[in-house]
Amino acid sequence: MSVDRADGPAAAPRATAPAPASAAEDESGSLGRNVRRKEDRRLVTGHGRFVTDLELPRMRHVAFLRSPYGHARITGVDATAARDAGHRVFTGRDFAHVVLRAQSALPSYIETDQPILAHEKVCFSGEPVAAVVAKDRYRAEDGLELVAVDYEALPPTVCAWQEPREPVHPEAPDNVLLQRTFDAGSVTDAFAAADLVVERELVTNRHAGNPMECRAGVALWDAADGKLTFWNGTQVPHIVRNMIAELMGLSEGKVRVVAPDVGGGFGVKAVLYPEDVALCLMAREMPGIPLKWVEDRAEHLLAAAHARDHRYLIKAGFAADGRLLALEADVTCNVGAYSVYPWTAGIEPLMAGGLLSGPYKLDNYRCTVRGVATNTAPAGPYRGVARPASVFAMETMFDDAAARLGIDAIEIRRRNVITPEDIPYKMPSRLVDDSGHYGECLDKALDALDHPAFRAEQQRRREAGENPIGIGVALYNELTGLGRAASAGPRMPFRTGHDACTVRVNPDGRVTVISGVTSQGQGLETTMAQIVADAIGVRYDDVDVRIGDTDEALWGFGAFSSRQAVIGGGAAHNTAVAVKEKLVKLAAELIEAAEADVRVVDGEVYVVGDPKAQISVAEVARVAYLESNRLPDGIDPGLDATTFFDPIRGAFAAGAQAAAVEVDRTTGELRILKYVCVEDAGRAMHPQIVDGQIAGSVAQGLGGALFEHLVYDDAGNLSTGTLLDYLMPTSAEVPDMVIGHVSHPAANPLGVRGVGEGGTLGPNAVLAGALRDALGIEVNALPISPASVWKELHP
Amino acid sequence: MKCAPFDYVRAGSVEEVVKVLGEADGDGKILAGGQSLVPVLALRMARPSVLVDVNRIPGLARIRPVDGAVEVGALTRHSRLVEQTHHPLLAEAARWIGHTAIRSRGTTGGSIAHADPSAELPVVAAGVDATVTIAGPSGERTVAAEELFLGALLTSLDDGDMIVRVRFPLPTRWGFAEFARRHGDFALVTAVVAEIAGSLRITLGGVAAVPQRARAAEQIVADGGSAKDAARATADEIDPTADLHGSAPFRRAIAGEMVRRALAQVGIE
Ligand SMILES: Cc1cc2nc3c(=O)[nH]c(=O)nc-3n(C[C@H](O)[C@H](O)[C@H](O)COP(=O)(O)OP(=O)(O)OC[C@H]3O[C@@H](n4cnc5c(N)ncnc54)[C@H](O)[C@@H]3O)c2cc1C
């Protein structure tokens, strides 16, 4: 795969993305430039520090015994043989007093308990039942074979839209853990007035997150201090600290969570899992002995959060001119055996219902969403949460309607899309769109695709009887950087709108940033350093960033909902501005200039109009820490600050994707000839990182559209238990792509919009649309495979 | 996913391998490239008591043209097959095996012994009427590839046997076509067309437990029929099973299409 920028090489963003007045924008700034990533020296030279790399004295290794049944009562657990062989064994009874109970104040939500190690019954194949501690992982797995568990099989339910055979939880006899109806306007009347009603049943495919590094943890209980340290490959260390402290009855100050380098997360590492809690509980039972568990790929596919197993019964009414008049949908999301902690079973259904209408104007909307428990692994957050599916459903309506009304598929979208004039636009789910730049993204995408050339080629092939090509497009709005008013998640007992940041100018004038953001490869160290360097006026190379340790950073909710550039970045900027205020005040006194005339550039302090530096930041800092004799009256020692930032609302990021594909009629193979993605990242702080996020998420979306599919058999066993059967896209399958930008700064301190997830939203819809355009066939189930296309061609 | 305990012997000669396997009494396994065996060990689906590492045995990685054929030593890595020019069909087939890392470790002997129904080398072996030389407790013997493959992952090798080399006759004309979900995946269908001793053989991988000759299609071609007819006959004469990647009718159609494409390479349209 290679990436082209639609608007030429980087550097352009400086010109095209004017920074708001609050951010530094002088010649020496690092924002908007592809500065060398701080983390890369370590990551690309093999010096990354992942949880797996952690070696501690006396360390022991943990393996989990997992249920071979999708649904069964546990009638006996006998660990005698394993203990006789010298293993330490923990079973469900040992931790029966602790449960994961994800909370939400939504009226219809039914709270259920997830055990740490199952003891009464198992609810999905792969659920942990016991844990063995041994000298190494090999021996721990030997020990698993010596633990005998008796099961009494119960009938499993794996499909969320079939009658449950036996409830997963007695509290929810119909397996429905949550249901909500979105209702706006007058849907019935609008359908009655429609010239065309299209109706479809669409099923999307179940995914695994599959970061390159699977889950991992090392837990150590220090009995003398009564303190737990948990090195955890998590996206959310502060949430983990908060939850572990609460679950274990510890004070938060006695729990330290460290997320060192983390090799990808994509949402599945934003969940607190029973294995995490088990590790910490076991560590408390074994003081002074670090316990390590590194999930292997088979465990990941079995038991880490799944996603996107949805069915949409969807119906849209259109006027003859293509205007969307009404939308009605019934959305069922398979949430698996348990409500993921702490996000709940609402995470996917509520997102699906809240954003189904996407970037389109719509007054009449009725949508019932439900989260249904089944005997499958719990479903949770995964890059793009629900929207790769909901965008597919929505765009399918337009492709369908366009074909039936004889309107061009692109034109029908233009007639319905929210425009900048409509902003702020209140969506029927009451979310407020602050973007409206979809049309511009679409124009740019079609330009980059060279749409007319492909249309001509399409015609030529039709006439020549060659393999057909088709063009597909999708528009989407990605809700990013959610503040308290739009906060992620379904009315949980916490609001994820803010992050904190500490900025210290050290006595030598260099800067240390201790940020609440976390990184799973997105380059947050770099971004935070750029923001702080520019806000203070020091060189990028003079800023160090420390992240991922709850004993250092005051607070951060972590990585999810494309929030960190906006929120963590905003906190870094505001904090740096606060530090700069003091720096300027102190410097002004020291050089006897007016504060308003002081400028700080590249670590030197200037007075307006004088090209000669008056004093260095290093010297000012030295005074602040070491030479109180030089401190002016009224200025305290030190040069640092800690502040919080909450953008209150969110920032919508507009996006458009388009592709031309070729289909082999004889084999059903689909070849992507060209793929284009244009997004509004607001101001691109580091263009290469932004492009990397977009390219990666499009690749992940293409994987979901064409390959990835977790399949359970009727007995509740996962049929796709290894990467031999669960197909991930490789570099050979991901096409070269063109990435373009429109840059409309958002209303936050840096003018940025999130870019972490949007790319995943388009591919399902784009490829389904392209297939329809090429062959006239309808895609009703994902993924699109040669076999599924072939079947449509040979009914 | 860690293997169960086993003993490890690094063998210095074929005789030693046969001896150690004999002593293990059916509980020993040869370790060659490890690309099929190690995953199976990790899943604890195989639990040999002893692994006999054959990688250091000298002289087993030679590729030698002999009259009308090419002899390939059991320890020849797939990547070497790709590079060699003596047997173009073998080179082409080997290119389709997995990825670079797998090709630089995996061996001819291992692939033939593992007998995966979707693997490339067994189809080529059956397709060109290769013969396999096996060392066993009572010395060396040679069997036809087609007699070696008994079922999926099942061969007529005895517990104490080791493949030492495979003799691949050179086809006068050949075609190779494969269909897989992704680049480097095991084939859904592989079609090998090879003209050996004047007759055109059509052999398929991935459609049955062992490489399967498409004899009806061969007959059609021998009678001067078209590739299209041969493709249709292929689809009719095989009996593939459905799996996650496609239904039986889909696999039939793909098999026919691969046969058509392989035939096109030998000029039969
Ligand atoms: C990700 C991945 C993708 C792959 N894709 C493909 C593919 O597309 N096509 C394909 O054909 N293969 C593929 N393979 C398998 C690969 O080609 C293996 O190398 C090959 O099948 C086995 O060869 P080996 O030398 O690695 O054997 P090993 O794994 O060492 O052994 C395999 C079996 O053969 C036995 N054995 C080995 N050598 C001998 C011998 N000389 N005599 C008797 N018994 C012996 C072993 O005891 C064992 O039972 C893939 C493997 C991986 C991991």
Short mmCIF file of N, CA, C and O in Angstrom, two decimals, chain A residues 35-102:
data_model
loop_
_atom_site.label_atom_id
_atom_site.label_comp_id
_atom_site.label_asym_id
_atom_site.label_seq_id
_atom_site.Cartn_x
_atom_site.Cartn_y
_atom_site.Cartn_z
N VAL A 35 7.37 16.84 11.78
CA VAL A 35 8.56 16.69 12.62
C VAL A 35 8.76 15.20 12.89
O VAL A 35 7.82 14.41 12.84
N ARG A 36 10.00 14.84 13.15
CA ARG A 36 10.31 13.44 13.42
C ARG A 36 9.59 12.98 14.68
O ARG A 36 9.64 13.63 15.71
N ARG A 37 8.94 11.84 14.60
CA ARG A 37 8.16 11.37 15.76
C ARG A 37 9.07 10.97 16.91
O ARG A 37 10.03 10.23 16.74
N LYS A 38 8.72 11.48 18.09
CA LYS A 38 9.54 11.24 19.28
C LYS A 38 9.67 9.75 19.60
O LYS A 38 10.69 9.29 20.08
N GLU A 39 8.60 9.00 19.37
CA GLU A 39 8.59 7.61 19.81
C GLU A 39 9.31 6.68 18.83
O GLU A 39 9.58 5.53 19.15
N ASP A 40 9.63 7.21 17.65
CA ASP A 40 10.10 6.29 16.62
C ASP A 40 11.50 5.75 16.84
O ASP A 40 11.80 4.62 16.44
N ARG A 41 12.37 6.54 17.47
CA ARG A 41 13.71 6.01 17.71
C ARG A 41 13.58 4.69 18.48
O ARG A 41 14.20 3.69 18.15
N ARG A 42 12.74 4.72 19.49
CA ARG A 42 12.58 3.51 20.29
C ARG A 42 11.78 2.43 19.54
O ARG A 42 12.18 1.27 19.50
N LEU A 43 10.70 2.85 18.88
CA LEU A 43 9.84 1.83 18.28
C LEU A 43 10.46 1.18 17.05
O LEU A 43 10.31 -0.03 16.86
N VAL A 44 11.16 1.95 16.23
CA VAL A 44 11.67 1.33 15.01
C VAL A 44 13.05 0.70 15.19
O VAL A 44 13.54 0.03 14.28
N THR A 45 13.67 0.91 16.35
CA THR A 45 14.95 0.23 16.56
C THR A 45 14.80 -0.94 17.52
O THR A 45 15.78 -1.46 18.04
N GLY A 46 13.56 -1.34 17.76
CA GLY A 46 13.36 -2.51 18.61
C GLY A 46 13.53 -2.24 20.09
O GLY A 46 13.75 -3.16 20.87
N HIS A 47 13.45 -0.98 20.49
CA HIS A 47 13.59 -0.67 21.91
C HIS A 47 12.28 -0.28 22.57
O HIS A 47 12.27 0.35 23.62
N GLY A 48 11.19 -0.62 21.91
CA GLY A 48 9.88 -0.37 22.52
C GLY A 48 9.79 -1.09 23.85
O GLY A 48 10.45 -2.11 24.07
N ARG A 49 8.97 -0.54 24.74
CA ARG A 49 8.79 -1.17 26.06
C ARG A 49 7.33 -1.58 26.18
O ARG A 49 6.50 -0.79 26.65
N PHE A 50 7.04 -2.74 25.73
CA PHE A 50 5.68 -3.25 25.81
C PHE A 50 5.54 -4.08 27.08
O PHE A 50 6.55 -4.48 27.67
N VAL A 51 4.31 -4.32 27.50
CA VAL A 51 4.10 -5.12 28.72
C VAL A 51 4.84 -6.45 28.59
O VAL A 51 5.47 -6.92 29.53
N THR A 52 4.78 -7.04 27.40
CA THR A 52 5.44 -8.32 27.18
C THR A 52 6.93 -8.26 27.45
O THR A 52 7.54 -9.25 27.84
N ASP A 53 7.53 -7.08 27.25
CA ASP A 53 8.97 -6.95 27.44
C ASP A 53 9.35 -6.87 28.92
O ASP A 53 10.54 -6.95 29.26
N LEU A 54 8.39 -6.67 29.76
CA LEU A 54 8.68 -6.45 31.18
C LEU A 54 9.15 -7.76 31.83
O LEU A 54 8.47 -8.77 31.78
N GLU A 55 10.34 -7.70 32.40
CA GLU A 55 10.87 -8.85 33.15
C GLU A 55 11.16 -8.36 34.55
O GLU A 55 11.90 -7.39 34.74
N LEU A 56 10.60 -9.02 35.54
CA LEU A 56 10.83 -8.61 36.92
C LEU A 56 11.28 -9.82 37.73
O LEU A 56 10.93 -10.96 37.39
N PRO A 57 12.05 -9.58 38.80
CA PRO A 57 12.47 -10.70 39.63
C PRO A 57 11.26 -11.46 40.19
O PRO A 57 10.25 -10.82 40.49
N ARG A 58 11.38 -12.74 40.29
CA ARG A 58 10.34 -13.61 40.87
C ARG A 58 9.06 -13.67 40.03
O ARG A 58 8.02 -14.10 40.49
N MET A 59 9.13 -13.22 38.82
CA MET A 59 7.92 -13.16 37.99
C MET A 59 7.36 -14.55 37.71
O MET A 59 8.12 -15.50 37.49
N ARG A 60 6.04 -14.65 37.75
CA ARG A 60 5.36 -15.89 37.41
C ARG A 60 4.36 -15.62 36.28
O ARG A 60 3.93 -14.50 36.08
N HIS A 61 4.02 -16.69 35.58
CA HIS A 61 3.17 -16.54 34.40
C HIS A 61 1.82 -17.20 34.60
O HIS A 61 1.72 -18.24 35.25
N VAL A 62 0.82 -16.57 34.01
CA VAL A 62 -0.55 -17.01 34.22
C VAL A 62 -1.14 -17.50 32.90
O VAL A 62 -0.90 -16.91 31.84
N ALA A 63 -1.87 -18.59 32.98
CA ALA A 63 -2.67 -19.03 31.83
C ALA A 63 -4.09 -19.25 32.32
O ALA A 63 -4.31 -19.68 33.46
N PHE A 64 -5.04 -18.92 31.47
CA PHE A 64 -6.45 -19.07 31.84
C PHE A 64 -7.04 -20.33 31.20
O PHE A 64 -6.83 -20.58 30.01
N LEU A 65 -7.80 -21.04 32.01
CA LEU A 65 -8.57 -22.16 31.48
C LEU A 65 -9.87 -21.57 30.95
O LEU A 65 -10.54 -20.81 31.66
N ARG A 66 -10.22 -21.90 29.74
CA ARG A 66 -11.38 -21.26 29.12
C ARG A 66 -12.46 -22.29 28.78
O ARG A 66 -12.15 -23.43 28.45
N SER A 67 -13.68 -21.83 28.84
CA SER A 67 -14.80 -22.73 28.59
C SER A 67 -14.81 -23.25 27.17
O SER A 67 -14.70 -22.48 26.22
N PRO A 68 -14.95 -24.57 27.01
CA PRO A 68 -15.12 -25.11 25.66
C PRO A 68 -16.59 -25.06 25.23
O PRO A 68 -16.91 -25.44 24.11
N TYR A 69 -17.47 -24.62 26.12
CA TYR A 69 -18.90 -24.57 25.81
C TYR A 69 -19.36 -23.13 25.61
O TYR A 69 -18.90 -22.22 26.30
N GLY A 70 -20.31 -22.95 24.73
CA GLY A 70 -20.92 -21.65 24.58
C GLY A 70 -21.85 -21.32 25.72
O GLY A 70 -22.04 -20.16 26.09
N HIS A 71 -22.46 -22.36 26.28
CA HIS A 71 -23.44 -22.15 27.35
C HIS A 71 -23.47 -23.45 28.16
O HIS A 71 -23.77 -24.51 27.60
N ALA A 72 -23.16 -23.37 29.42
CA ALA A 72 -23.19 -24.59 30.23
C ALA A 72 -23.18 -24.23 31.70
O ALA A 72 -22.68 -23.19 32.10
N ARG A 73 -23.78 -25.13 32.49
CA ARG A 73 -23.70 -24.98 33.94
C ARG A 73 -22.42 -25.66 34.40
O ARG A 73 -22.04 -26.71 33.88
N ILE A 74 -21.75 -25.03 35.35
CA ILE A 74 -20.55 -25.65 35.90
C ILE A 74 -20.98 -26.48 37.10
O ILE A 74 -21.54 -25.95 38.06
N THR A 75 -20.74 -27.78 37.02
CA THR A 75 -21.19 -28.63 38.13
C THR A 75 -20.04 -29.05 39.04
O THR A 75 -20.27 -29.56 40.12
N GLY A 76 -18.84 -28.80 38.61
CA GLY A 76 -17.73 -29.14 39.49
C GLY A 76 -16.41 -28.66 38.93
O GLY A 76 -16.22 -28.63 37.72
N VAL A 77 -15.53 -28.22 39.82
CA VAL A 77 -14.19 -27.82 39.40
C VAL A 77 -13.22 -28.52 40.34
O VAL A 77 -13.33 -28.40 41.56
N ASP A 78 -12.31 -29.29 39.79
CA ASP A 78 -11.35 -30.00 40.62
C ASP A 78 -9.93 -29.67 40.16
O ASP A 78 -9.51 -30.03 39.08
N ALA A 79 -9.24 -28.94 41.05
CA ALA A 79 -7.89 -28.50 40.70
C ALA A 79 -6.83 -29.28 41.47
O ALA A 79 -5.66 -28.91 41.48
N THR A 80 -7.25 -30.36 42.10
CA THR A 80 -6.32 -31.10 42.96
C THR A 80 -5.07 -31.53 42.20
O THR A 80 -3.95 -31.33 42.66
N ALA A 81 -5.29 -32.11 41.03
CA ALA A 81 -4.14 -32.64 40.28
C ALA A 81 -3.16 -31.53 39.94
O ALA A 81 -1.94 -31.70 40.02
N ALA A 82 -3.70 -30.37 39.55
CA ALA A 82 -2.83 -29.25 39.19
C ALA A 82 -2.07 -28.77 40.42
O ALA A 82 -0.87 -28.46 40.35
N ARG A 83 -2.75 -28.71 41.55
CA ARG A 83 -2.09 -28.25 42.77
C ARG A 83 -1.04 -29.28 43.21
O ARG A 83 0.06 -28.93 43.62
N ASP A 84 -1.40 -30.55 43.06
CA ASP A 84 -0.44 -31.60 43.43
C ASP A 84 0.83 -31.51 42.57
O ASP A 84 1.91 -31.87 43.00
N ALA A 85 0.64 -31.03 41.35
CA ALA A 85 1.80 -30.90 40.46
C ALA A 85 2.60 -29.63 40.78
O ALA A 85 3.53 -29.29 40.07
N GLY A 86 2.17 -28.89 41.81
CA GLY A 86 2.95 -27.74 42.25
C GLY A 86 2.48 -26.40 41.70
O GLY A 86 3.14 -25.38 41.89
N HIS A 87 1.33 -26.39 41.02
CA HIS A 87 0.84 -25.12 40.47
C HIS A 87 -0.04 -24.40 41.47
O HIS A 87 -0.75 -25.02 42.25
N ARG A 88 -0.03 -23.09 41.40
CA ARG A 88 -1.01 -22.31 42.13
C ARG A 88 -2.22 -22.15 41.22
O ARG A 88 -2.08 -21.74 40.06
N VAL A 89 -3.39 -22.49 41.72
CA VAL A 89 -4.59 -22.46 40.88
C VAL A 89 -5.65 -21.59 41.53
O VAL A 89 -5.87 -21.67 42.75
N PHE A 90 -6.29 -20.76 40.75
CA PHE A 90 -7.43 -19.98 41.23
C PHE A 90 -8.65 -20.38 40.42
O PHE A 90 -8.56 -20.59 39.21
N THR A 91 -9.77 -20.51 41.10
CA THR A 91 -11.01 -20.85 40.40
C THR A 91 -12.07 -19.80 40.73
O THR A 91 -11.85 -18.91 41.56
N GLY A 92 -13.20 -19.93 40.07
CA GLY A 92 -14.25 -18.92 40.19
C GLY A 92 -14.65 -18.61 41.63
O GLY A 92 -14.90 -17.46 41.98
N ARG A 93 -14.71 -19.64 42.45
CA ARG A 93 -15.12 -19.44 43.85
C ARG A 93 -14.20 -18.46 44.57
O ARG A 93 -14.63 -17.72 45.44
N ASP A 94 -12.91 -18.49 44.21
CA ASP A 94 -11.95 -17.62 44.90
C ASP A 94 -12.31 -16.14 44.76
O ASP A 94 -12.00 -15.34 45.63
N PHE A 95 -12.93 -15.80 43.66
CA PHE A 95 -13.21 -14.38 43.42
C PHE A 95 -14.70 -14.11 43.22
O PHE A 95 -15.10 -13.15 42.57
N ALA A 96 -15.51 -14.99 43.79
CA ALA A 96 -16.96 -14.88 43.59
C ALA A 96 -17.51 -13.57 44.16
O ALA A 96 -18.59 -13.12 43.76
N HIS A 97 -16.77 -12.94 45.07
CA HIS A 97 -17.25 -11.70 45.69
C HIS A 97 -17.07 -10.48 44.78
O HIS A 97 -17.53 -9.39 45.12
N VAL A 98 -16.38 -10.64 43.67
CA VAL A 98 -16.16 -9.50 42.78
C VAL A 98 -16.89 -9.75 41.46
O VAL A 98 -16.79 -10.84 40.89
N VAL A 99 -17.64 -8.77 41.00
CA VAL A 99 -18.29 -8.89 39.69
C VAL A 99 -18.11 -7.60 38.92
O VAL A 99 -17.93 -6.53 39.50
N LEU A 100 -18.18 -7.72 37.60
CA LEU A 100 -18.18 -6.54 36.75
C LEU A 100 -19.63 -6.26 36.39
O LEU A 100 -20.30 -7.10 35.78
N ARG A 101 -20.10 -5.10 36.79
CA ARG A 101 -21.49 -4.75 36.57
C ARG A 101 -21.52 -3.38 35.91
O ARG A 101 -21.44 -2.35 36.60
N ALA A 102 -21.58 -3.38 34.61
CA ALA A 102 -21.53 -2.11 33.86
C ALA A 102 -22.82 -1.34 34.08
O ALA A 102 -23.91 -1.89 33.92
#
